[in-house]
Short mmCIF file of C-alpha atoms in Angstrom, two decimals:
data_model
loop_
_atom_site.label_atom_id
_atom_site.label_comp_id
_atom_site.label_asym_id
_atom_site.label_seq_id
_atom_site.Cartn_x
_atom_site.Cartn_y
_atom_site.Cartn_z
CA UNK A 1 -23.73 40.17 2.43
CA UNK A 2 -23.74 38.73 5.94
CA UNK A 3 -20.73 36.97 7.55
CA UNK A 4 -21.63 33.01 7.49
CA UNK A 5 -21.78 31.79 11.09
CA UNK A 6 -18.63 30.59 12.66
CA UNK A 7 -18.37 26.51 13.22
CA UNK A 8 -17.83 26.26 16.95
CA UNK A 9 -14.96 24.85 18.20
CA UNK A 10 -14.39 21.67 19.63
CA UNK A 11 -12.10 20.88 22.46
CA UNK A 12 -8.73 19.82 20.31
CA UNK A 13 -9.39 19.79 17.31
CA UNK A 14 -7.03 21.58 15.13
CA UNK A 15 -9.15 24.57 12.94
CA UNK A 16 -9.79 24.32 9.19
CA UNK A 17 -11.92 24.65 6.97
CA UNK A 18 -14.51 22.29 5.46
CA UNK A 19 -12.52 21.46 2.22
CA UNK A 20 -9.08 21.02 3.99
CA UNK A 21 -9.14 17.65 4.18
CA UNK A 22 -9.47 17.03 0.44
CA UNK A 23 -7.72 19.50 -0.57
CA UNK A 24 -4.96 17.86 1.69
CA UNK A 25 -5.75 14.85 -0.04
CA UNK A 26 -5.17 16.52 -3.51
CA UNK A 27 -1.89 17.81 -2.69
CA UNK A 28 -0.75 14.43 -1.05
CA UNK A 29 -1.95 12.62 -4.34
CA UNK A 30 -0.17 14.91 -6.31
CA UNK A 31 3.73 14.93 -4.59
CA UNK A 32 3.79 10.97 -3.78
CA UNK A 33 3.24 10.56 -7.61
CA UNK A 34 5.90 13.25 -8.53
CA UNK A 35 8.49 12.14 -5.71
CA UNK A 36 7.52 9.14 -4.23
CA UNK A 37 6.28 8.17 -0.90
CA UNK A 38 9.82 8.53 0.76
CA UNK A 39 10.68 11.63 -0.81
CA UNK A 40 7.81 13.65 0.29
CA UNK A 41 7.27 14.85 3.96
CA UNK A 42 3.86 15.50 5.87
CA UNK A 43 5.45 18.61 6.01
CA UNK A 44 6.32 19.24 2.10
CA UNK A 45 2.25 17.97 1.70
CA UNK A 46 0.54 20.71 4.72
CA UNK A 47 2.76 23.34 2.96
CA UNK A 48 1.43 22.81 -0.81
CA UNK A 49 -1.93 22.53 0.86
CA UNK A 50 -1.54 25.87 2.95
CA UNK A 51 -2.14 23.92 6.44
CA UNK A 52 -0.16 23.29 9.65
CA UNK A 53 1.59 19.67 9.70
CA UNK A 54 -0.25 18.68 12.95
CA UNK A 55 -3.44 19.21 10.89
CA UNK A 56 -2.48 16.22 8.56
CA UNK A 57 -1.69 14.35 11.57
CA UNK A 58 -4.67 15.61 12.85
CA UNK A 59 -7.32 14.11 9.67
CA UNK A 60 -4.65 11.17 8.73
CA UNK A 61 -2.32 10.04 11.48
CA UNK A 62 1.20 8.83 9.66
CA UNK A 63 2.26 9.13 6.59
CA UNK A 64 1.35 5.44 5.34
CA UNK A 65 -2.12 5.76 6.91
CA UNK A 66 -2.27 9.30 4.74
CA UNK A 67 -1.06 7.55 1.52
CA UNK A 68 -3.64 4.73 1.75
CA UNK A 69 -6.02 7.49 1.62
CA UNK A 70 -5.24 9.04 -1.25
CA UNK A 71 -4.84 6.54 -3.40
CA UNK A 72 -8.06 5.07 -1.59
CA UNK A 73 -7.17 2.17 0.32
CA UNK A 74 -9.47 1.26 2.76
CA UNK A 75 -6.50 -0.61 5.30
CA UNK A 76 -3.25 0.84 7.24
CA UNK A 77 -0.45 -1.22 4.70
CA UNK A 78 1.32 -1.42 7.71
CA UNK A 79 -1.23 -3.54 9.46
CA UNK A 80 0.22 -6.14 6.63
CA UNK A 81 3.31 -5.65 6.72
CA UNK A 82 4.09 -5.25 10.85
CA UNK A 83 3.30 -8.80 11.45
CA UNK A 84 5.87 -9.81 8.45
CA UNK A 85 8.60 -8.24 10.80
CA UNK A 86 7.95 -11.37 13.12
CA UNK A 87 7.73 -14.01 10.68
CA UNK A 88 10.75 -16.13 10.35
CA UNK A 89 12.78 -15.62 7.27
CA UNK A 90 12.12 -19.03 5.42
CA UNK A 91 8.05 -18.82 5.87
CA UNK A 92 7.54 -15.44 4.33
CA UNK A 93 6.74 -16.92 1.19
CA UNK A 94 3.82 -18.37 2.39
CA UNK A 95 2.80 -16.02 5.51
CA UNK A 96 2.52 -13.03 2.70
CA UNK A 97 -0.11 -14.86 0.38
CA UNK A 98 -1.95 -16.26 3.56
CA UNK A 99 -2.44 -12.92 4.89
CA UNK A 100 -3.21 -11.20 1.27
CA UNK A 101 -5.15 -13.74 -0.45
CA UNK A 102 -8.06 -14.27 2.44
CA UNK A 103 -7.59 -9.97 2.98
CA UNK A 104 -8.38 -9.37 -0.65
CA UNK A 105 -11.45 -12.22 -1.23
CA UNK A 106 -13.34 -10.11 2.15
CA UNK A 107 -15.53 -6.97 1.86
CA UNK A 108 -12.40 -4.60 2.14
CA UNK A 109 -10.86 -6.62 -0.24
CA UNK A 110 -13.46 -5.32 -2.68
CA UNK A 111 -12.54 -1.86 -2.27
CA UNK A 112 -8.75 -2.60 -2.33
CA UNK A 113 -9.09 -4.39 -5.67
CA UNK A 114 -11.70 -1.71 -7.15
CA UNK A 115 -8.92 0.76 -6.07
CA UNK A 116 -6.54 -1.44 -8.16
CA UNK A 117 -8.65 -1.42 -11.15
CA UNK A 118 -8.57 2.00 -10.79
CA UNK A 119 -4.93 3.13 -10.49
CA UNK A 120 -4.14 0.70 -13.54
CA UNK A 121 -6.62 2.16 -16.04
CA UNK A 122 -5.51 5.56 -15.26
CA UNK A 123 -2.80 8.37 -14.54
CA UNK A 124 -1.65 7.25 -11.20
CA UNK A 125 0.20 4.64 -11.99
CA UNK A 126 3.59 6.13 -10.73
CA UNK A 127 1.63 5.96 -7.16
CA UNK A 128 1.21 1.66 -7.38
CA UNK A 129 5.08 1.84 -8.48
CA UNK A 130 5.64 4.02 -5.52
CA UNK A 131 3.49 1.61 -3.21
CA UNK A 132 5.68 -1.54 -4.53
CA UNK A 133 9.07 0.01 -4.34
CA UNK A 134 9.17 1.90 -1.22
CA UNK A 135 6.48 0.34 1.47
CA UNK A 136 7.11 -3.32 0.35
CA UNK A 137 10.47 -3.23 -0.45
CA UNK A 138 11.68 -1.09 1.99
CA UNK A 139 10.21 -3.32 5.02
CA UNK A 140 11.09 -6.67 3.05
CA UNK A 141 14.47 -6.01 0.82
CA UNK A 142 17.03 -5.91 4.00
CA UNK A 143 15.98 -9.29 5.24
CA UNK A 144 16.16 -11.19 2.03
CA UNK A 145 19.59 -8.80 0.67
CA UNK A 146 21.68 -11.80 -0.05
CA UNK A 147 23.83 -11.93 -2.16
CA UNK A 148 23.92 -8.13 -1.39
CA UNK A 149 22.51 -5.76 -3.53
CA UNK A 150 19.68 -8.68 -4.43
CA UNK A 151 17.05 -7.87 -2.26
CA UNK A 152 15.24 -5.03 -4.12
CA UNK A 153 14.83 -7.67 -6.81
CA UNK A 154 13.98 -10.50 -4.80
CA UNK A 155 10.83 -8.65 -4.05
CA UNK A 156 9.90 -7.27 -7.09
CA UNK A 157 10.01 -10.79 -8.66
CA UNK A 158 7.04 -11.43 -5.67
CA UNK A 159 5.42 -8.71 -6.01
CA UNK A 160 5.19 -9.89 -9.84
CA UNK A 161 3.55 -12.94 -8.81
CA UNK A 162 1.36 -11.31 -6.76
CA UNK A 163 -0.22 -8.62 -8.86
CA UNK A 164 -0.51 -11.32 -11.48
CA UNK A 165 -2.51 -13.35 -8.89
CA UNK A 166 -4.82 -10.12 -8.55
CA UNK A 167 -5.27 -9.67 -12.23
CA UNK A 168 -6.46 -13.38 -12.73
CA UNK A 169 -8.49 -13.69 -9.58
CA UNK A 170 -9.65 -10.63 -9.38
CA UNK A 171 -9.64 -8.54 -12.46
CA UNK A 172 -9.68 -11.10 -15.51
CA UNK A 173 -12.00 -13.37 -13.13
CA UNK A 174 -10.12 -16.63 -14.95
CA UNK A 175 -11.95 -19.78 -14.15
CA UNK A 176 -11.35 -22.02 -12.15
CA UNK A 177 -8.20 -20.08 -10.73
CA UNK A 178 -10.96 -17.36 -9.74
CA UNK A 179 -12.89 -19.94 -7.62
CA UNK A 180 -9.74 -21.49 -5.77
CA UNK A 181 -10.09 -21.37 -2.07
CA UNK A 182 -7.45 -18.76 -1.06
CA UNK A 183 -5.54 -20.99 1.27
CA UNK A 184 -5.34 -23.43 -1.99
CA UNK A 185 -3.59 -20.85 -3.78
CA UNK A 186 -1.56 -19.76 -1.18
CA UNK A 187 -0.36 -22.66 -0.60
CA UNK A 188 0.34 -23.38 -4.59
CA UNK A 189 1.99 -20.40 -4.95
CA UNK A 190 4.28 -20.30 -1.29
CA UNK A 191 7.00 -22.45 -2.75
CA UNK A 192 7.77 -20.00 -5.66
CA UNK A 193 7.55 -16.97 -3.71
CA UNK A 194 9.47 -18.16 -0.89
CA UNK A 195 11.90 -19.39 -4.03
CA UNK A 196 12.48 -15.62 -5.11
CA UNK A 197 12.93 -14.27 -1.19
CA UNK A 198 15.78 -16.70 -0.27
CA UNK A 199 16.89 -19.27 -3.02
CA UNK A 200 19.80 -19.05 -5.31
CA UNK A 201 18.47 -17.05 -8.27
CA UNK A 202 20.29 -16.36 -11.62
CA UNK A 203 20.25 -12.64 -10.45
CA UNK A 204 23.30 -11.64 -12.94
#
């Protein structure tokens, strides 16, 4: 049997095979649903999938960018959730749906909602959990964490409101709500969101 024909390198790019990316992809799948996105390490992920780290830097930049790929996301979550950090306190209720809503009703919206679909009808959904608790909590929780010890909640009670807004819009298709223009639903729904983030809530 002959030896197959060496790929030729390319001026810095790390070497790999031709299945190393998905197979990084399998492996990265695989530890955020068993422990999270904050408990596993770009390094914990190249070692199950027999690589160097700066080869996962290499195919998927930072960790976030690399989750969003394995679960299939075709967006950074961080390009959401960086211009939060400059939004003023008491108009994140309705900065969040004003940036989601027209985001999901575009082309890449399709993909983020088919992705959605997805990770609800099947195994994965210990990676949505993972999604909701530690990338939108951890970059929202601190700022709203009063009384102390509320914030966590605070979020999860929008993030309720939110996914509920993608399963009627999006997934149940419930007329007319599914018709709405966005910024007519962000607007409806701004008052109780911003409600949860900074009102007094019977939280005990």
């Amino acid at each position: 049997m002959t030896a197959e024909p060496r790929e030729a390198k390319r001026p810095g790019r790390p070497r790999g095979t031709s299945d190393t990316r998905e197979r990084i992809l399998v492996n990265a799948r695989e530890l955020f649903a068993r422990n999270g996105i904050d408990k596993t390490s770009i390094r914990s992920i190249a070692a199950a999938a027999g690589v160097d780290s700066a080869l996962v830097h290499h195919y998927f930049g930072t960790k976030e960018q690399l989750f969003a790929a394995a679960i299939n996301i075709p967006i950074d979550p961080m390009t959401i959730l960086v211009p939060l950090r400059d939004t003023p306190l008491d108009e994140l209720g309705h900065v969040l749906p004003s940036i989601l809503l027209p985001l999901w009703d575009s082309e890449m919206g399709t993909g983020l909602i088919a992705t959605m679909r997805s990770l609800l009808a099947g195994s994965d959904i210990s990676l949505v959990r993972s999604f909701l608790q530690e990338v939108i909590t951890a970059e929202i929780a601190p700022r709203v964490d009063n009384p102390p010890g509320s914030g966590r909640l605070r979020v999860q009670f929008v993030a309720s409101q939110l996914v509920g807004v993608v399963m009627a819009r999006y997934i149940i298709g419930l007329e007319p709500f599914a018709s709405l223009p966005p910024e007519q639903i962000a607007k409806t729904i701004a008052p109780t969101l911003q409600r949860y983030l900074t009102a007094d809530l019977p939280l005990s």
